[in-house]
Short mmCIF file of C-alpha atoms and ligand atoms in Angstrom, two decimals:
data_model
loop_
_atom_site.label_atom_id
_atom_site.label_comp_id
_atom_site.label_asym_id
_atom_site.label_seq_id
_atom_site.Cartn_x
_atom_site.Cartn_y
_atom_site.Cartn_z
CA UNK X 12 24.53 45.96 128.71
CA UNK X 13 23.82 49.41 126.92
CA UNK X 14 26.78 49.12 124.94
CA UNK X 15 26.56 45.61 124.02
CA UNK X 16 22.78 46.22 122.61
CA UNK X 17 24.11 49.58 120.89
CA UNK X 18 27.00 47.64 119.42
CA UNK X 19 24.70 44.36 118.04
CA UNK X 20 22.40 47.07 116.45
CA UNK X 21 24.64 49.28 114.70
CA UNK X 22 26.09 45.94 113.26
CA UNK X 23 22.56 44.90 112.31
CA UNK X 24 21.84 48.76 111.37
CA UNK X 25 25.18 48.19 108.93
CA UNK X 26 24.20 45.96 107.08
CA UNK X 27 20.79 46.77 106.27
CA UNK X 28 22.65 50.47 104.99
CA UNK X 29 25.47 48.32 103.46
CA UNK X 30 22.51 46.46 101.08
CA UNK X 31 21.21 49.74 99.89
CA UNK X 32 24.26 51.51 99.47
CA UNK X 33 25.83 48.70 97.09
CA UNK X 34 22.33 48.00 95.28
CA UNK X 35 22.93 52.31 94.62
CA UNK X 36 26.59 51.73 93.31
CA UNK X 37 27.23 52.53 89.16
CA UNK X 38 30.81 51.84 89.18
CA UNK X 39 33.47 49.57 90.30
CA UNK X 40 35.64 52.43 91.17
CA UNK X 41 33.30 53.65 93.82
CA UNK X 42 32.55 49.95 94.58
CA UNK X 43 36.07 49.86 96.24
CA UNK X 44 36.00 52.86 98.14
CA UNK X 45 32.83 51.86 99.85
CA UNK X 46 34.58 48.17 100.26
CA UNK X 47 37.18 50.11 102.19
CA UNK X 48 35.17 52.20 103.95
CA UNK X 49 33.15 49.39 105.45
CA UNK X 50 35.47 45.78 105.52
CA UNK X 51 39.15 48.10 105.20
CA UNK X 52 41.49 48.41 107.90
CA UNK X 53 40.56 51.10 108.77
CA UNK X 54 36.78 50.03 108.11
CA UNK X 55 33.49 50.82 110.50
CA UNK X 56 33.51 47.34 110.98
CA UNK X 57 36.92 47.53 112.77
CA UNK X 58 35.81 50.87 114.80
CA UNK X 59 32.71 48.93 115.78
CA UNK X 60 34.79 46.32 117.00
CA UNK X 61 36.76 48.56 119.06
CA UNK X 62 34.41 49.08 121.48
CA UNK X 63 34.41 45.91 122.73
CA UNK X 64 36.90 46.16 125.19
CA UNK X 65 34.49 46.99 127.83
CA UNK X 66 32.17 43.87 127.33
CA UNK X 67 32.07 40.11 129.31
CA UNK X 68 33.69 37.66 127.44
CA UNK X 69 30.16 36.08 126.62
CA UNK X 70 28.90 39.49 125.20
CA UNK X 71 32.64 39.48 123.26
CA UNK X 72 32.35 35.98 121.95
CA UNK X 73 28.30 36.77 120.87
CA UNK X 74 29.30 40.27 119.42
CA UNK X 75 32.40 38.26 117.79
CA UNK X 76 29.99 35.75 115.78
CA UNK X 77 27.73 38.37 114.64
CA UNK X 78 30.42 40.51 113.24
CA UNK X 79 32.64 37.50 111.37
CA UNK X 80 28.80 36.58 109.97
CA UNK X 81 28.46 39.84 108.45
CA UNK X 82 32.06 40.23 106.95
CA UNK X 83 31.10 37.10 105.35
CA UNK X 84 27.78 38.16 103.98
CA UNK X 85 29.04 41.67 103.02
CA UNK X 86 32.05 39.95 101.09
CA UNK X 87 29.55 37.74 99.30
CA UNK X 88 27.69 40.91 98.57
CA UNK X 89 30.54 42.91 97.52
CA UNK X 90 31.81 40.15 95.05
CA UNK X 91 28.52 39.67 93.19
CA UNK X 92 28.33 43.54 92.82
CA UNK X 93 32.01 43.13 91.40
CA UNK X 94 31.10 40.80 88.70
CA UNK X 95 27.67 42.60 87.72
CA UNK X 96 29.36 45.60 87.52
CA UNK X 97 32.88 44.52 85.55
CA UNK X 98 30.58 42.53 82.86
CA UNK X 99 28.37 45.51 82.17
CA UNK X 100 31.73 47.59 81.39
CA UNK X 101 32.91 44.94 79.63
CA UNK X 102 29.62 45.42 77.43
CA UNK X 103 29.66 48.98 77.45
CA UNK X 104 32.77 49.39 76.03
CA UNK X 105 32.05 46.35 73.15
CA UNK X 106 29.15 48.00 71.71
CA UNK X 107 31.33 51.84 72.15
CA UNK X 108 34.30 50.43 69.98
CA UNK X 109 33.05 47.60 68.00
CA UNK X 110 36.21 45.26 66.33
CA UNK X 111 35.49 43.91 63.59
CA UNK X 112 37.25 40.92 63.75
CA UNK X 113 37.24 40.30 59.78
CA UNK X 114 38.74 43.82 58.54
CA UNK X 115 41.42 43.65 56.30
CA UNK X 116 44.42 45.13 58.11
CA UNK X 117 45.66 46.62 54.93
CA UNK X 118 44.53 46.26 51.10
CA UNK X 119 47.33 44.49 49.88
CA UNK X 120 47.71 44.75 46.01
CA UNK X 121 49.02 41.36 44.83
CA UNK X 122 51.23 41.27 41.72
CA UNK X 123 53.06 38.74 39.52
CA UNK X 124 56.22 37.33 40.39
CA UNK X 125 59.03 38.35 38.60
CA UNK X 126 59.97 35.13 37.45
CA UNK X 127 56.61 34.77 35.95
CA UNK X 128 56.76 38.39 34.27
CA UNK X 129 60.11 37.58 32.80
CA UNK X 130 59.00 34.18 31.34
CA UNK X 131 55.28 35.67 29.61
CA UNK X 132 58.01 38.70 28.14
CA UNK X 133 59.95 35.85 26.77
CA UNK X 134 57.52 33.58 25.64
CA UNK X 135 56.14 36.55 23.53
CA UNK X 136 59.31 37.08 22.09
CA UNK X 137 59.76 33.35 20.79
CA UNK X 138 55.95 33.13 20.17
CA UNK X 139 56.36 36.04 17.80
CA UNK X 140 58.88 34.13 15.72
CA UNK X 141 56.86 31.17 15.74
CA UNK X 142 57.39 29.04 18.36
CA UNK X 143 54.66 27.24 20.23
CA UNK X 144 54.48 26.82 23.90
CA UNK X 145 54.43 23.25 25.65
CA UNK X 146 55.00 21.57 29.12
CA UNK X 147 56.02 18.66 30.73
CA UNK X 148 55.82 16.76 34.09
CA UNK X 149 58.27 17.93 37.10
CA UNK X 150 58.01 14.58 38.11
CA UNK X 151 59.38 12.67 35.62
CA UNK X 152 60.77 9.46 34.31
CA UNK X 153 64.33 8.49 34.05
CA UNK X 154 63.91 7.90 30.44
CA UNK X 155 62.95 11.09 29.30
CA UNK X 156 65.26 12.89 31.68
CA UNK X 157 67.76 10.90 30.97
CA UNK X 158 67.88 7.64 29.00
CA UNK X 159 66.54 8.81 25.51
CA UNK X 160 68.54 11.89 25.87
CA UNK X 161 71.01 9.70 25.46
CA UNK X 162 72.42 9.54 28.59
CA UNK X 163 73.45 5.46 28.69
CA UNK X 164 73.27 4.24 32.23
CA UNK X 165 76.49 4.58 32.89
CA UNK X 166 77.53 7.36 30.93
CA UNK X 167 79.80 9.55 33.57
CA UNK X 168 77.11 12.85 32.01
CA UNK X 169 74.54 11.12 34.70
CA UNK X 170 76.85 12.39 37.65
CA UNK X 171 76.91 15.88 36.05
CA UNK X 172 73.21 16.49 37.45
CA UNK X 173 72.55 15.44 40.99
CA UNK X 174 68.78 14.22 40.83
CA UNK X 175 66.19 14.22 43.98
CA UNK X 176 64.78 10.84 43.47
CA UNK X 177 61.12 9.16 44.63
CA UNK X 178 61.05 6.44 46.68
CA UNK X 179 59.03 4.46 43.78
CA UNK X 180 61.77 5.75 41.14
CA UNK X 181 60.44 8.53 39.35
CA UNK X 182 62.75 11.68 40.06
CA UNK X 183 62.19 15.59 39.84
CA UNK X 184 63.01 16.73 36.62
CA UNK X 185 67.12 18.52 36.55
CA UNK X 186 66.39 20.50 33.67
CA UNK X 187 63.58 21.30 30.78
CA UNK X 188 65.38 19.18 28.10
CA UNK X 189 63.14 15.86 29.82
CA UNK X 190 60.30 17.61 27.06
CA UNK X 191 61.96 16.92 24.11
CA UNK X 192 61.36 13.60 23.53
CA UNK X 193 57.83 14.12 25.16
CA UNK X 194 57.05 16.98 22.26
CA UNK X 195 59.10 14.70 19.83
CA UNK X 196 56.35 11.85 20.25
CA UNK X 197 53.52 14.33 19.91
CA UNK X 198 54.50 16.87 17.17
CA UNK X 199 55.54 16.12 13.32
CA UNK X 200 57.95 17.68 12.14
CA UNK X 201 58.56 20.26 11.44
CA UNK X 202 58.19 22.38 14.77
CA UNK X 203 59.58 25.08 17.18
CA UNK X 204 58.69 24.91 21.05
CA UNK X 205 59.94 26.31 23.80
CA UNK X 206 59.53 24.58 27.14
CA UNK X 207 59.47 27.11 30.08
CA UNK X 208 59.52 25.00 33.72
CA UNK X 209 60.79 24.69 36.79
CA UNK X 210 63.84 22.18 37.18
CA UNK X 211 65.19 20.89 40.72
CA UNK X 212 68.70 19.76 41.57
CA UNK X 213 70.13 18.35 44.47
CA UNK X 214 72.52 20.89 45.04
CA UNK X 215 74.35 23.25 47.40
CA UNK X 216 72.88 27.02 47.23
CA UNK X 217 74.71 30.07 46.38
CA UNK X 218 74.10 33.43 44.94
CA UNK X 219 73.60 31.46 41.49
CA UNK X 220 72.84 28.58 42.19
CA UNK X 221 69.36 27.31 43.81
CA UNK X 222 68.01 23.98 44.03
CA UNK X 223 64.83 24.89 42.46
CA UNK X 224 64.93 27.09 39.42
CA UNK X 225 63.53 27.87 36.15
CA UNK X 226 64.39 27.11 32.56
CA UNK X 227 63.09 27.49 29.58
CA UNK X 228 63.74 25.12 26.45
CA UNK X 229 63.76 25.90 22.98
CA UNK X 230 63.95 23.25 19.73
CA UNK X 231 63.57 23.45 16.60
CA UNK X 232 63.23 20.59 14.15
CA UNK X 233 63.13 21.21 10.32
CA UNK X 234 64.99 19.82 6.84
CA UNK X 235 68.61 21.52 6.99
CA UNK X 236 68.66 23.12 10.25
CA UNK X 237 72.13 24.97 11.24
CA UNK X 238 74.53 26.27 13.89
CA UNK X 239 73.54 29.31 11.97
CA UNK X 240 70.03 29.08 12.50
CA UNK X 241 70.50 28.44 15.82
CA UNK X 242 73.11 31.49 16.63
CA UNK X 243 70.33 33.71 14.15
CA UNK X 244 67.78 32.69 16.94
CA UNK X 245 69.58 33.48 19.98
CA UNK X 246 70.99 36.60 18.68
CA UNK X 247 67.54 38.17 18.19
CA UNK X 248 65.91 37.08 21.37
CA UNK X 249 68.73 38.26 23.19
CA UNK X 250 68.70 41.31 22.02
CA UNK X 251 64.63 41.98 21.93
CA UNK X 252 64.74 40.59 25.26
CA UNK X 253 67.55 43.36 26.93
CA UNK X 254 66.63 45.94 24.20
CA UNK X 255 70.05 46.72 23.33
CA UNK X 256 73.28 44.96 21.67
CA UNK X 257 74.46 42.04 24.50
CA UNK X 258 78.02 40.71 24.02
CA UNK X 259 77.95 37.21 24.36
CA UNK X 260 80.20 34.31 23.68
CA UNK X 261 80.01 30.68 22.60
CA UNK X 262 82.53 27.85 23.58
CA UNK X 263 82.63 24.33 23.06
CA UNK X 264 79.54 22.48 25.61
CA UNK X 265 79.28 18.83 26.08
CA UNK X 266 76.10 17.61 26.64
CA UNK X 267 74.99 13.95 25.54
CA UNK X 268 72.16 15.15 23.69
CA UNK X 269 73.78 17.41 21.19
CA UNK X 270 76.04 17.03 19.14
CA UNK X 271 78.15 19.83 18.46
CA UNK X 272 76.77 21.15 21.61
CA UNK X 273 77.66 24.71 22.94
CA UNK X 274 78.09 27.27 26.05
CA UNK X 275 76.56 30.73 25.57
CA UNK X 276 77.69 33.32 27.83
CA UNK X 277 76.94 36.90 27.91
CA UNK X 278 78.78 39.42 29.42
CA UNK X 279 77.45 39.79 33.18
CA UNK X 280 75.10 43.28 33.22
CA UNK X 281 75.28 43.39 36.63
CA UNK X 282 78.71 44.29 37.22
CA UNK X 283 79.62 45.01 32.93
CA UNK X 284 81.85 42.54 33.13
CA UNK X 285 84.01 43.81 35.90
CA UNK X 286 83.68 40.81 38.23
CA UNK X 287 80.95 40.42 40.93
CA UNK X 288 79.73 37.47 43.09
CA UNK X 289 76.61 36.48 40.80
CA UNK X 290 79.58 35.86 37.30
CA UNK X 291 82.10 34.73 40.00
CA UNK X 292 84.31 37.41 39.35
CA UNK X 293 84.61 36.26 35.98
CA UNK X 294 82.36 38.72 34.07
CA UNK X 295 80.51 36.61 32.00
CA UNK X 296 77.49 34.10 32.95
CA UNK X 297 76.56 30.89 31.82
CA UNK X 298 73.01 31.28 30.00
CA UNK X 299 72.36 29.14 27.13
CA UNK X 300 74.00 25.80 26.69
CA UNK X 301 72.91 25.01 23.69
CA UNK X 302 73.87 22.58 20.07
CA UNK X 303 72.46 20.75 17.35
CA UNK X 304 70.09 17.38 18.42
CA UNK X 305 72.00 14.42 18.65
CA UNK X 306 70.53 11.94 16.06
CA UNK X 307 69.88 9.07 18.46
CA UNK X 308 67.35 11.56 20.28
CA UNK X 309 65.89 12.09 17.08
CA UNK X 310 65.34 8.42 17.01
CA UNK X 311 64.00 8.46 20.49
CA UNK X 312 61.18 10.68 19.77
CA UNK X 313 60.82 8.57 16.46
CA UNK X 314 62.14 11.33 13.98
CA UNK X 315 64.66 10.08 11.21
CA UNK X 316 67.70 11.86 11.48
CA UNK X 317 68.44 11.60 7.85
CA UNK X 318 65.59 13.51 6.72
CA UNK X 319 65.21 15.92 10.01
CA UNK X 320 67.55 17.39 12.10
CA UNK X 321 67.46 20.38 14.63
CA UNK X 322 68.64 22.86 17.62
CA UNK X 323 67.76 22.56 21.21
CA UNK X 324 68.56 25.23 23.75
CA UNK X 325 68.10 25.41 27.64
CA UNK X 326 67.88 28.71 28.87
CA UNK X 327 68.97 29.69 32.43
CA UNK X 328 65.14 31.46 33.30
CA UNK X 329 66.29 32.77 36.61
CA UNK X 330 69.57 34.00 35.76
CA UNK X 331 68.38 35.84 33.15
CA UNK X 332 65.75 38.02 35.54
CA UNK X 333 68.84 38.47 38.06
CA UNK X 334 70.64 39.93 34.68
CA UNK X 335 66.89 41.63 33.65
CA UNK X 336 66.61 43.75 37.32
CA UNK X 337 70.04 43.25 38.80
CA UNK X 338 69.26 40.87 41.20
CA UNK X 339 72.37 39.74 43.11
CA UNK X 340 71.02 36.45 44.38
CA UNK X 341 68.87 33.82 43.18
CA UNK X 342 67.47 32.96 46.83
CA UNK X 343 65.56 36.04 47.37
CA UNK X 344 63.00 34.19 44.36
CA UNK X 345 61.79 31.32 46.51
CA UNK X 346 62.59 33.56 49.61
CA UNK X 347 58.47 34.71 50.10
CA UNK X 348 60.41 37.78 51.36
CA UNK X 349 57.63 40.63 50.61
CA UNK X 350 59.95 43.96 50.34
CA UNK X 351 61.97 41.55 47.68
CA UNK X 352 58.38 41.09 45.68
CA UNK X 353 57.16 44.52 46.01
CA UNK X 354 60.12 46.16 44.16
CA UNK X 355 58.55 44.60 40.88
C1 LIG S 410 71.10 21.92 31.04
O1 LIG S 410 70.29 21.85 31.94
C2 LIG S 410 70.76 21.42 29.67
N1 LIG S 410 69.52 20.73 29.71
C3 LIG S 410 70.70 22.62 28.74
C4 LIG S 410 70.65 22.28 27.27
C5 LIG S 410 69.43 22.24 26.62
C6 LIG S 410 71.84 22.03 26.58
C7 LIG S 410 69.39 21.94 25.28
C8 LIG S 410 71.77 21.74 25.24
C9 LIG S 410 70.56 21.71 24.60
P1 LIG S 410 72.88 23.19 32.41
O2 LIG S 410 72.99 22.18 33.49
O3 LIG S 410 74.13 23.90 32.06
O4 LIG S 410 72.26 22.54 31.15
O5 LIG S 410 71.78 24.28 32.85
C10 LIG S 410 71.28 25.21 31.96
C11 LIG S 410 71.19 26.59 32.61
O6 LIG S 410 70.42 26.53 33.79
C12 LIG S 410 72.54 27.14 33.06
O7 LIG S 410 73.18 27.80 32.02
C13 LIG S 410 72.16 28.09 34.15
O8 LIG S 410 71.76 29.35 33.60
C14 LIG S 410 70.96 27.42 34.73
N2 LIG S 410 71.31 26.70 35.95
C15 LIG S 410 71.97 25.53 36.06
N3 LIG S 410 72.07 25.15 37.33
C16 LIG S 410 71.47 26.11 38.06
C17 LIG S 410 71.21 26.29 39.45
N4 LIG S 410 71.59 25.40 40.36
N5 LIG S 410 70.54 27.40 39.85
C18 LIG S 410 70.14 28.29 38.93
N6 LIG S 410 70.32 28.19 37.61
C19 LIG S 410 70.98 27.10 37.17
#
């Protein structure tokens, strides 16, 4: 009987000191320790329990209730200490080292793409011998892009430029020349543009060869207007534009809208003509097709061809920054690859 009244009290006693002891505790740490000390293996509730080998099985069974009852309270107790406890660290350490969530990781300095650097450098260069800048639609009509260039519908030059077409028939523009009958129907002669744009054609990719690129146009329409106005012209952009003498080459270029029409190639400055994957091992690259207008685009753009004729050139924009920096690939442009961007 003595032990079974010693053993309900220090049960009774335990909890009471249990209460006070967790109401006392700081830390989570030393929240465990007790919560070993007390409900462990090892625990006082377990030695408590011990000495109930010398009790009746009613005392046992009585003794047995009161104990499971205060595991259960004491876990209740220990839990709600837990989560007091674990929040108030949690705030602790939020107001110690504040995040602010809306830092900058790093001050990044943005720049202009070197596309864009190349083609304000060469605008200068034809602004400063007069030419005036203009632009056109990327989504364009067959007409200008093709038709009153004098492409007739079933002229085999159509195939030469696979086209991204809309569902509704418009198409993406395959190359700057779409403007000139645009800047025909707008300016009076005589005038010089230039045309700088980006062109799209449905086409494989290679290391020269993208299927969005840039051009940049150039025509000139005056009384009398020469091969040897236009060869003066190219001459002394290309050699503002690389700051030294550029060997170049022209050969015989067919294009529907000029008419003689020409190919001018310079001598690849990547590899000086030895042969390298941009020139196809040739040593030279294709630049500036070029040739006089064809009168029936004249007559397009409602210009008389007997009184006015003219040059047009279309310029290979992002060839000439791979010549410019020695870029061995066109892809890195559109590639959004920032150690490609940085280096300019
Ligand atoms: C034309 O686009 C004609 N409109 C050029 C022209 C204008 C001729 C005025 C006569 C008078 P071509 O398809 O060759 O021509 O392209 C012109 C230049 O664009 C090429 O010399 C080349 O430098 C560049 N180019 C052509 N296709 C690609 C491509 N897929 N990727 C990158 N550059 C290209």
């Amino acid at each position: 009987m003595q032990n079974y009244q010693s053993i309900k009290e220090s049960l009774i006693n335990l909890e009471k000191e249990i209460q006070e002891k967790i109401s006392s505790i700081i830390d989570v740490e030393h929240l465990k320790e007790l919560y070993q000390d007390i409900l462990g293996k090892k625990g006082r509730i377990t030695e408590i329990l011990k000495q109930l080998k010398d009790l009746s099985p009613e005392e046992k069974k009585e003794i047995g209730i009161i104990a499971n009852q205060l595991k259960d309270q004491l876990t209740v107790l220990f839990k709600e200490k837990q989560v007091e406890l674990e929040k108030k660290e949690i705030q602790e350490s939020l107001q110690k080292e504040f995040f602010d969530i809306l830092r900058p990781i790093k001050n990044r300095v943005g720049r202009i793409h070197p596309l864009s650097q190349i083609q304000y450098e060469v605008e200068d260069i034809f602004i400063n011998m007069g030419f005036q800048i203009m632009e056109g639609p990327e989504v364009e009509l067959d007409e200008y892009n093709f038709g009153k260039l004098n492409f007739t519908d079933d002229h085999p030059a159509r195939d030469m430029q696979d086209t991204f077409w809309t569902e509704e028939g418009f198409l993406l523009r395959t190359h700057t020349s779409s403007v000139q009958v645009r800047a025909m129907e707008v300016l009076k002669p005589p005038f010089k543009i230039i045309v700088p744009g980006r062109v799209f054609r449905y086409e494989e990719t290679d290391a020269s060869h993208e299927n969005t690129f840039y051009q940049l146009e150039g025509m000139m329409v005056d009384k009398n207007v020469s091969t040897a106005n236009l060869i003066y012209i190219m001459k002394t952009f290309l050699s503002t534009f690389f700051e030294k003498d550029v060997t170049v080459r022209l050969r015989p270029g067919y294009f529907p809208f000029v008419e003689p029409g020409f190919e001018l190639d310079i001598q690849c400055l990547i590899c000086s003509g030895k042969g390298c994957q941009v020139c196809k091992y040739s040593g030279w690259v294709e630049l500036l097709p070029c040739g006089l207008i064809h009168p029936n685009v004249l007559k397009a753009g409602g210009i008389d061809p007997q009184i006015w004729t003219g040059f047009a050139f279309g310029m290979g924009l992002s060839r000439l920054v791979m010549m410019r920096h020695s870029i061995e690939d066109i892809r890195h442009f559109l590639s959004g690859n920032i150690r490609f961007l940085e280096q300019f």
